[in-house]
Short mmCIF file of C-alpha atoms in Angstrom, two decimals:
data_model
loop_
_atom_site.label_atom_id
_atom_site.label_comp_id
_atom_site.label_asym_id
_atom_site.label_seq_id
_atom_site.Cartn_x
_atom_site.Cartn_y
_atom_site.Cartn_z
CA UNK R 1 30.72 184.75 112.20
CA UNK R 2 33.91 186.32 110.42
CA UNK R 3 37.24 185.54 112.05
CA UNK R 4 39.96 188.42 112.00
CA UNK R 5 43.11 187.72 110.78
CA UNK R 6 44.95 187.68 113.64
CA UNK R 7 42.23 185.05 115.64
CA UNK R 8 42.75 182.88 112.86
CA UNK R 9 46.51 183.23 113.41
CA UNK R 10 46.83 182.22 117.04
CA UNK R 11 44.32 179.72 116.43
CA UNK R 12 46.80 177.86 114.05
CA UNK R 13 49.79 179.03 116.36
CA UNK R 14 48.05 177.45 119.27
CA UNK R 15 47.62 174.05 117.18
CA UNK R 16 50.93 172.82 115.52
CA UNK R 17 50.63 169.43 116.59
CA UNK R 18 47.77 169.10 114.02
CA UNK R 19 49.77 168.93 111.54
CA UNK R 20 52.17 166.33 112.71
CA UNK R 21 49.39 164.19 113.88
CA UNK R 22 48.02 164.18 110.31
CA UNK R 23 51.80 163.09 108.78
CA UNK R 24 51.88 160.42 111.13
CA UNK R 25 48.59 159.07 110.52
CA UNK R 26 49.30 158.76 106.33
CA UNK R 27 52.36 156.67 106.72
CA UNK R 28 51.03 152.99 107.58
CA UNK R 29 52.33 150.32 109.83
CA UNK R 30 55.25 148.23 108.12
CA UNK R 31 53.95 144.70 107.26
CA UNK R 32 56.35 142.52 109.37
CA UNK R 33 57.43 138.72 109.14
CA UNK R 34 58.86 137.55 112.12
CA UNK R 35 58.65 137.59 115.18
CA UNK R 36 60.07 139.89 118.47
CA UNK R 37 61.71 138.14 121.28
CA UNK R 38 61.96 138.85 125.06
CA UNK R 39 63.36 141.75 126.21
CA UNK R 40 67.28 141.11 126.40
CA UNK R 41 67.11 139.11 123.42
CA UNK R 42 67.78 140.11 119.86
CA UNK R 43 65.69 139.76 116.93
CA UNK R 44 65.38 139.83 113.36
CA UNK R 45 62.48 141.26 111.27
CA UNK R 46 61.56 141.33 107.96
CA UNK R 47 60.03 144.24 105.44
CA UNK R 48 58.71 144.97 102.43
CA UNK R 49 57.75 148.46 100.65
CA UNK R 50 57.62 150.26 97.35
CA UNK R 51 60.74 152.38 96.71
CA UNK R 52 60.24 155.45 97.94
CA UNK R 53 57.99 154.21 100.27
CA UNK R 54 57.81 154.71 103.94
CA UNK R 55 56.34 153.11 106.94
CA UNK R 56 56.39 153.05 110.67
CA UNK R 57 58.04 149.97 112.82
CA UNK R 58 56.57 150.19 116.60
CA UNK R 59 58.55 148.33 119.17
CA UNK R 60 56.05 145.05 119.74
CA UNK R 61 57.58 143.43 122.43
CA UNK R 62 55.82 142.49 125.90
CA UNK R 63 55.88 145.16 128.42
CA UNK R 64 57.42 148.82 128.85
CA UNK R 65 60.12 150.51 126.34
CA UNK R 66 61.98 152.99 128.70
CA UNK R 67 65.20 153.75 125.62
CA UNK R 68 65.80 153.39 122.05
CA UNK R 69 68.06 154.28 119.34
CA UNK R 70 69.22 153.89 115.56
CA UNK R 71 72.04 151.38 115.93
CA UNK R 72 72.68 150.68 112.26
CA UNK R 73 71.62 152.80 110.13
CA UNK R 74 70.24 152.07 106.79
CA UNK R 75 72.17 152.04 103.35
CA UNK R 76 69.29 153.56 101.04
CA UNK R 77 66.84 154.88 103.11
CA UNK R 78 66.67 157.03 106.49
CA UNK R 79 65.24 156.14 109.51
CA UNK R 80 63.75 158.20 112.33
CA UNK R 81 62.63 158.05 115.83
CA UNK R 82 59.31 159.08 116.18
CA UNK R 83 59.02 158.32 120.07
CA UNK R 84 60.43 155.56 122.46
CA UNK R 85 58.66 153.02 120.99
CA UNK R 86 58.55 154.03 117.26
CA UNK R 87 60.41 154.56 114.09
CA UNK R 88 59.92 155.63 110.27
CA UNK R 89 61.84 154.16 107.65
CA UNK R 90 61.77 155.29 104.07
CA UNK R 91 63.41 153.99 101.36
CA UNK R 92 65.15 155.91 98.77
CA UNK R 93 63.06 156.55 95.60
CA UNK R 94 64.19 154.73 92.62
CA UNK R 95 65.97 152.38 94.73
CA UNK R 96 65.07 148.71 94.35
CA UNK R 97 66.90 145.87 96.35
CA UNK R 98 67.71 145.48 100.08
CA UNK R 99 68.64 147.21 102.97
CA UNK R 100 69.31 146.63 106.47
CA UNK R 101 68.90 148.73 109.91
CA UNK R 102 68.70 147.84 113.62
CA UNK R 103 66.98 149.58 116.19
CA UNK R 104 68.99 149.12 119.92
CA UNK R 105 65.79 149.13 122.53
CA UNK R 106 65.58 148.84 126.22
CA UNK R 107 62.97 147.61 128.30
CA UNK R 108 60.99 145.62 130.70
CA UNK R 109 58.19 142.58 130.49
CA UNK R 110 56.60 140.09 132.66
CA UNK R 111 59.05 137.67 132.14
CA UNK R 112 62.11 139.32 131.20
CA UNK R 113 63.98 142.72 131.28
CA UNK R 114 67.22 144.48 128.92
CA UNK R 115 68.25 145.76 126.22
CA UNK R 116 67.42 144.04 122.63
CA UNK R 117 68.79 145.13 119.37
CA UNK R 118 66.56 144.22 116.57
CA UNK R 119 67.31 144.04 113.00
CA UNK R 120 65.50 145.04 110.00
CA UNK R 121 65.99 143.39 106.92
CA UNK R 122 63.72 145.38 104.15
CA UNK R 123 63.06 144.18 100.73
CA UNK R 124 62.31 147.39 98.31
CA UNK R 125 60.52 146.97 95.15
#
């Protein structure tokens, strides 16, 4: 069975989120040190990648994110939301040293509920 062209066009019309669901599974989870607090508590976490590298830093802390947002920005890399609970940093190619971004989230645990900022400390090699 032959497709026509224009099937096989609203077939891939009808799909785009293929193709961001394959970009997000090729970028792995960053390896972190540290650990998150409570919510309403800040935190500190450490990184390490490849220059040029990239990887994705989920929100890990007990309980529900309902907000989040770039707080600090990164020197020599970007950083992007992906969702509530989920960024992608990537650090600048040919860049070796360290950078630093935080991550301002809000949410709610079993214990605890706020806003946390946590910052990333990433060592690129």
């Amino acid at each position: 069975m032959q497709l026509s062209k224009v099937a096989a066009l609203a077939l891939i019309a009808s799909c785009p989120s293929l193709l961001s669901v394959s970009r997000a599974a090729a970028v792995s989870e960053c390896s972190i040190s540290g650990t998150l607090a409570d919510w309403g508590e800040n935190s500190t976490a450490d990184i390490d990648l490849t220059s040029g590298g990239s990887c994705q830093f989920p929100i890990k802390i007990r309980g529900t994110v309902s907000g989040s947002d770039i707080s600090q920005k990164p020197s020599h890399g970007k950083l992007k939301r992906l969702n509530l609970s989920t960024f992608e940093y990537k650090a600048k190619a040919k860049y070796k040293g360290s950078d630093t971004f935080a991550i301002k989230a809000t949410g709610q645990g079993p214990t605890a509920s706020g806003t946390s900022v946590i910052t990333v400390h990433a060592t690129i090699k």
